[in-house]
Amino acid sequence: MTETDVDPDRAAELRGQMVDALVADGMIISAQVEAVMRTVPRHRFAPDASLDEAYAPYKAVFTKKDAHGVITSSVSAPQIQAMMLEQAEVAQGMRVLEIGSGGYNAALLAELVGEAGEVTTIDIDPDVTARAERLLADTGYARVQVVAGDAEDGVAASAPYDRILVTVGAWDIPPAWIAQLAPKGRLVVPLRIKGLTRSIAFDHAEDHLVGTSGQVCGFVPMQGAGRHQEQQVLVTGTGEIALRFDDGLPVEPSSLDNAVRTPRAESWTGVGVGRQEPFDTLQLFLATVLPGFCIMAVDPDLDTGLVSPSNKWFSMATVDDRSFAYLTTRPTADPQSVEFGVHAFGSGRAALAETVAAQVRAWDQEQRGGPGPRIEVHPVGTPDDQLPAGRVVDKRHSRVTLSWSAAPTADDQAVPHTPTAQGE
């Protein structure tokens, strides 16, 4: 689709409908974000998409894939961009760094900071930056500085930044991002913790970061020095059922071999959830209180029915010694809700099923409807006694802590940090 093929009135109409939908759904809450999303022509940054595709409120536009068909670049879905802009609270005159280029989001940022502000965008793929630079110039945003390079080092030449927005999935927070953030600056980043990605707004607090909000999201993963590959255990010896671990495998992954072929233990929690009700805090809660937390995925082409999760692609799971368990659901008398339950396999299946079920009940009683955990990022060498109470997730450059306002376990309600044998 070239610009000469576009009906400008139709584009404006669809852009207005997109913004109206995001305002109605609470994704856009400020007048500033609403104004810039009504102003910037999103379709100009997705020239290979139709107008309907470019302005679909909840769909990303994929702009590049690698030789294996894996998506490496995209124009993020409008609701994700609106959400992150609201988290960032960008104001006129600010200096902003965007990590992960595409053009459209940088144009939105340029509108928010105005002529007195500065926007720098960086991407590791020179094809992406060349495309972004061309599209920004064509749409009147040539003042945005486009840099080709590995964002692990940030862009020191234009630092410090009042805001840093990361628009690719990050497993860790490199020291350069914190060093280049202004003393009262804010970093908004889709951070992966135990396999769960949340867009978190972090405020700069001396030598560490303090999270102020977290929202569920999904992004193309970071490339270059910041790339991180999760590891997996195939519990049947084939690719049918995979347990994915984000921070290293269990000490003896072979102990799970064929555990799934033992009789299944079940424990139903009595905790119901509406079919459209979000339960993202349950995911983070289980990742906090279950040391063996992982994600189970079932290959639909190889599925023989050995397991029956409610979501075959992404199910919360955990391992313990020679057993593993996963969360599932079953219908209730209310057609609009389901009940959480646990299926477990292996030699300790009954005990593990009840352990997980008990934690689901604890979430229901203590955390449901709450704000979720307080998430902080501290330098990698920070001693344990200088970290807040809670779960510690160690990464290459940082120590991420998750602290809940109510105690999650019986003995001081905090799961101590347990290093894995094959982690970072």
XYZ file of N, CA and C in Angstrom, residues 193-321:
387
model
N 10.250 -12.142 33.912
C 10.583 -12.669 35.232
C 9.974 -14.053 35.346
N 10.810 -15.079 35.485
C 10.340 -16.469 35.588
C 9.420 -16.848 34.431
N 9.712 -16.342 33.250
C 8.920 -16.672 32.071
C 7.690 -15.819 31.875
N 7.443 -14.859 32.778
C 6.276 -13.979 32.709
C 6.732 -12.573 32.347
N 6.163 -11.989 31.309
C 6.563 -10.653 30.881
C 5.558 -9.613 31.366
N 6.092 -8.560 31.990
C 5.282 -7.440 32.459
C 5.936 -6.141 32.018
N 5.128 -5.211 31.501
C 5.629 -3.873 31.240
C 5.639 -3.141 32.579
N 6.841 -2.838 33.070
C 6.983 -2.253 34.405
C 7.571 -0.857 34.285
N 6.967 0.102 34.966
C 7.507 1.456 35.059
C 8.370 1.525 36.308
N 9.670 1.721 36.101
C 10.624 1.795 37.201
C 11.082 3.236 37.392
N 11.041 3.716 38.620
C 11.603 5.018 38.948
C 13.024 4.848 39.471
N 13.885 5.793 39.105
C 15.285 5.764 39.513
C 15.405 6.163 40.980
N 15.963 5.268 41.807
C 16.140 5.539 43.230
C 17.598 5.254 43.598
N 18.452 6.271 43.458
C 19.886 6.142 43.718
C 20.495 5.030 42.862
N 20.900 3.901 43.485
C 21.595 2.872 42.716
C 20.686 1.744 42.266
N 19.364 1.884 42.459
C 18.460 0.811 42.052
C 17.175 1.391 41.471
N 16.286 0.510 41.041
C 15.023 0.911 40.430
C 13.862 0.375 41.249
N 12.807 1.178 41.362
C 11.613 0.781 42.111
C 10.420 0.796 41.159
N 9.765 -0.345 41.005
C 8.618 -0.447 40.114
C 7.402 0.256 40.669
N 6.703 0.984 39.797
C 5.491 1.689 40.215
C 4.224 1.112 39.595
N 4.364 0.353 38.523
C 3.195 -0.279 37.908
C 3.670 -1.399 37.016
N 2.822 -2.398 36.808
C 3.163 -3.519 35.944
C 1.941 -4.001 35.189
N 2.101 -4.200 33.885
C 0.991 -4.617 33.034
C 1.415 -5.791 32.160
N 0.491 -6.724 31.940
C 0.772 -7.875 31.087
C 1.016 -7.412 29.656
N 2.024 -8.001 29.014
C 2.315 -7.638 27.631
C 3.144 -8.744 26.985
N 3.395 -8.597 25.699
C 4.253 -9.516 24.974
C 5.007 -8.756 23.912
N 6.298 -9.060 23.748
C 7.132 -8.336 22.790
C 8.099 -9.279 22.097
N 8.563 -8.853 20.924
C 9.663 -9.530 20.251
C 10.868 -9.483 21.193
N 11.574 -10.600 21.410
C 12.662 -10.612 22.386
C 13.887 -9.820 21.944
N 14.639 -9.370 22.937
C 15.886 -8.648 22.719
C 16.880 -9.510 21.945
N 17.620 -8.866 21.059
C 18.704 -9.524 20.334
C 20.042 -8.983 20.831
N 21.118 -9.510 20.313
C 22.432 -9.011 20.667
C 22.892 -9.484 22.029
N 23.661 -8.632 22.726
C 24.242 -9.010 24.014
C 23.176 -9.285 25.068
N 22.005 -8.690 24.919
C 20.941 -8.879 25.898
C 20.050 -10.075 25.626
N 20.361 -10.826 24.599
C 19.544 -11.991 24.262
C 19.663 -13.051 25.354
N 18.540 -13.683 25.672
C 18.550 -14.760 26.672
C 17.638 -15.873 26.193
N 18.160 -17.079 26.186
C 17.400 -18.234 25.713
C 16.924 -19.060 26.889
N 15.621 -19.276 26.994
C 15.126 -20.154 28.040
C 15.516 -21.591 27.721
N 15.499 -22.453 28.743
C 15.834 -23.864 28.567
C 14.592 -24.705 28.837
N 14.590 -25.930 28.337
C 13.399 -26.742 28.503
C 13.735 -28.196 28.798
N 12.786 -28.844 29.475
C 12.853 -30.273 29.752
C 11.687 -30.923 29.026
N 11.970 -31.947 28.224
C 10.933 -32.695 27.522
C 10.587 -33.905 28.377
N 9.432 -33.870 29.030
C 9.142 -34.875 30.053
C 8.738 -36.229 29.480
N 8.488 -36.315 28.181
C 8.175 -37.608 27.586
C 9.299 -38.115 26.696
N 10.375 -37.361 26.600
C 11.457 -37.734 25.703
C 11.212 -37.282 24.280
N 10.044 -36.757 23.999
C 9.727 -36.186 22.684
C 9.398 -34.717 22.901
N 8.939 -34.066 21.866
C 8.578 -32.662 21.992
C 7.136 -32.447 22.388
N 6.430 -33.498 22.805
C 5.006 -33.349 23.111
C 4.772 -32.388 24.270
N 5.474 -32.587 25.379
C 5.271 -31.778 26.580
C 6.605 -31.191 27.001
N 6.699 -29.879 26.996
C 7.929 -29.199 27.369
C 7.698 -28.347 28.602
N 8.621 -28.418 29.547
C 8.645 -27.523 30.700
C 9.745 -26.502 30.437
N 9.375 -25.217 30.360
C 10.314 -24.161 30.000
C 10.766 -23.414 31.255
N 12.060 -23.321 31.422
C 12.651 -22.661 32.585
C 13.406 -21.419 32.126
N 13.133 -20.307 32.784
C 13.693 -19.031 32.371
C 15.049 -18.749 33.003
N 15.344 -19.371 34.137
C 16.547 -19.015 34.900
C 17.392 -20.235 35.244
N 17.453 -21.204 34.365
C 18.246 -22.388 34.606
C 17.398 -23.601 34.911
N 17.899 -24.773 34.544
C 17.164 -26.021 34.728
C 17.222 -26.494 36.177
N 16.316 -27.409 36.559
C 16.420 -28.031 37.885
C 17.760 -28.744 38.029
N 18.129 -29.038 39.271
C 19.426 -29.660 39.519
C 19.559 -30.988 38.784
N 18.495 -31.817 38.778
C 18.525 -33.102 38.083
C 17.315 -33.208 37.149
N 17.385 -32.557 35.980
C 16.223 -32.590 35.085
C 15.854 -33.989 34.628
N 16.823 -34.902 34.584
C 16.524 -36.259 34.130
C 15.586 -36.990 35.089
N 15.467 -36.488 36.335
C 14.572 -37.142 37.299
C 13.113 -37.006 36.903
N 12.824 -36.112 35.951
C 11.442 -35.922 35.500
C 11.099 -36.806 34.305
N 12.081 -37.554 33.804
C 11.833 -38.393 32.631
C 10.644 -39.328 32.858
N 9.675 -39.198 31.982
C 8.489 -40.063 31.980
C 7.672 -40.007 33.269
N 7.873 -38.956 34.081
C 7.013 -38.803 35.258
C 5.548 -38.704 34.852
N 5.300 -38.165 33.655
C 3.936 -37.971 33.197
C 3.206 -39.301 32.995
N 3.945 -40.411 32.929
C 3.307 -41.710 32.718
C 2.886 -42.381 34.030
N 3.127 -41.693 35.158
C 2.602 -42.199 36.430
C 1.140 -41.785 36.541
N 0.376 -42.410 37.456
C -1.013 -41.996 37.640
C -1.100 -40.509 38.011
N -2.159 -39.855 37.598
C -2.312 -38.427 37.842
C -2.966 -38.175 39.194
N -2.397 -37.228 39.953
C -3.035 -36.751 41.180
C -3.729 -35.432 40.872
N -4.901 -35.222 41.462
C -5.644 -33.983 41.250
C -5.967 -33.336 42.592
N -5.956 -32.004 42.603
C -6.393 -31.252 43.777
C -7.146 -30.028 43.282
N -8.415 -29.937 43.633
C -9.242 -28.811 43.198
C -9.332 -27.807 44.328
N -9.230 -26.532 43.958
C -8.975 -25.485 44.944
C -10.225 -24.872 45.560
N -11.352 -24.974 44.864
C -12.538 -24.248 45.317
C -12.486 -22.772 44.972
N -11.448 -22.350 44.237
C -11.281 -20.953 43.837
C -11.779 -20.793 42.405
N -12.802 -20.000 42.239
C -13.353 -19.751 40.914
C -12.862 -18.444 40.338
N -12.899 -18.353 39.016
C -12.493 -17.134 38.324
C -13.371 -16.973 37.097
N -13.805 -15.751 36.838
C -14.616 -15.484 35.657
C -13.835 -15.748 34.387
N -14.525 -16.212 33.352
C -13.833 -16.567 32.108
C -13.104 -15.378 31.486
N -13.567 -14.159 31.738
C -12.918 -12.961 31.206
C -12.176 -12.185 32.288
N -12.066 -12.758 33.464
C -11.426 -12.053 34.581
C -9.912 -12.225 34.529
N -9.151 -11.129 34.589
C -7.689 -11.270 34.595
C -7.195 -11.871 35.907
N -6.172 -12.701 35.820
C -5.577 -13.260 37.038
C -4.055 -13.221 36.939
N -3.548 -12.118 36.387
C -2.110 -11.996 36.210
C -1.366 -11.959 37.541
N -2.005 -11.461 38.606
C -1.306 -11.486 39.895
C -1.128 -12.912 40.402
N -2.017 -13.837 40.027
C -1.836 -15.235 40.412
C -0.575 -15.795 39.760
N -0.349 -15.441 38.500
C 0.856 -15.924 37.825
C 2.107 -15.471 38.568
N 2.189 -14.188 38.886
C 3.363 -13.678 39.596
C 3.453 -14.247 41.002
N 2.305 -14.462 41.640
C 2.307 -15.013 42.990
C 2.891 -16.429 42.992
N 2.435 -17.265 42.075
C 2.963 -18.628 42.012
C 4.445 -18.620 41.635
N 4.843 -17.707 40.759
C 6.260 -17.595 40.416
C 7.086 -17.180 41.626
N 6.464 -16.486 42.569
C 7.152 -16.045 43.775
C 7.274 -17.160 44.794
N 6.192 -17.897 45.030
C 6.159 -18.848 46.148
C 6.532 -20.276 45.776
N 6.639 -20.584 44.494
C 7.011 -21.937 44.062
C 8.423 -21.904 43.492
N 9.419 -22.427 44.207
C 10.805 -22.359 43.722
C 11.017 -23.035 42.374
N 10.222 -24.054 42.048
C 10.389 -24.761 40.781
C 9.483 -24.267 39.681
N 8.995 -23.022 39.787
C 8.032 -22.488 38.826
C 8.596 -22.525 37.403
N 7.728 -22.907 36.458
C 8.096 -22.947 35.049
C 6.826 -22.828 34.217
N 6.973 -22.882 32.911
C 5.847 -22.812 31.981
C 5.775 -24.127 31.213
N 4.587 -24.716 31.176
C 4.385 -25.945 30.411
C 3.736 -25.618 29.075
N 4.249 -26.235 28.016
C 3.680 -26.069 26.680
C 3.496 -27.442 26.046
N 2.381 -27.639 25.355
C 2.073 -28.899 24.688
C 2.031 -28.661 23.185
N 2.794 -29.438 22.447
C 2.791 -29.339 20.988
C 1.503 -29.972 20.465
N 0.618 -29.195 19.854
C -0.665 -29.745 19.401
C -0.515 -30.834 18.346
N 0.577 -30.815 17.594
C 0.781 -31.828 16.565
C 1.234 -33.164 17.145
N 1.730 -33.144 18.379
C 2.213 -34.367 19.020
C 1.359 -34.764 20.221
N 0.317 -33.999 20.502
C -0.486 -34.177 21.713
C -1.201 -35.537 21.723
N -0.927 -36.334 22.746
C -1.595 -37.635 22.903
C -2.574 -37.643 24.070
N -2.769 -36.469 24.701
C -3.721 -36.380 25.788
C -3.189 -36.774 27.147
N -1.866 -36.875 27.280
C -1.294 -37.228 28.577
C -1.569 -36.151 29.624
N -1.612 -34.893 29.184
C -1.950 -33.791 30.082
C -3.126 -33.030 29.485
N -3.851 -32.318 30.344
C -5.044 -31.597 29.863
C -5.118 -30.213 30.478
N -4.160 -29.342 30.144
C -4.223 -27.964 30.647
C -5.310 -27.179 29.940
N -5.730 -26.088 30.534
C -6.734 -25.246 29.886
C -6.112 -24.425 28.761
N -4.810 -24.191 28.807
C -4.102 -23.483 27.752
C -2.875 -24.310 27.375
N -2.927 -24.966 26.235
C -1.841 -25.868 25.857
C -0.540 -25.131 25.553
N -0.633 -23.871 25.140
C 0.573 -23.134 24.767
C 1.296 -22.558 25.980
N 0.543 -22.258 27.031
C 1.134 -21.520 28.157
C 0.376 -21.878 29.427
N 0.942 -22.787 30.226
C 0.314 -23.188 31.482
C 1.314 -23.029 32.618
N 0.868 -22.463 33.718
C 1.727 -22.344 34.889
C 2.004 -23.726 35.456
N 3.262 -23.993 35.784
C 3.667 -25.312 36.253
C 4.781 -25.163 37.281
N 5.135 -26.275 37.921
C 6.241 -26.278 38.867
C 6.810 -27.687 38.962
N 8.070 -27.783 39.358
C 8.704 -29.081 39.569
C 9.212 -29.143 41.007
N 9.269 -30.374 41.517
C 9.752 -30.605 42.877
C 10.317 -32.020 42.930
N 11.628 -32.136 43.037
C 12.293 -33.429 43.080
C 11.946 -34.225 41.815
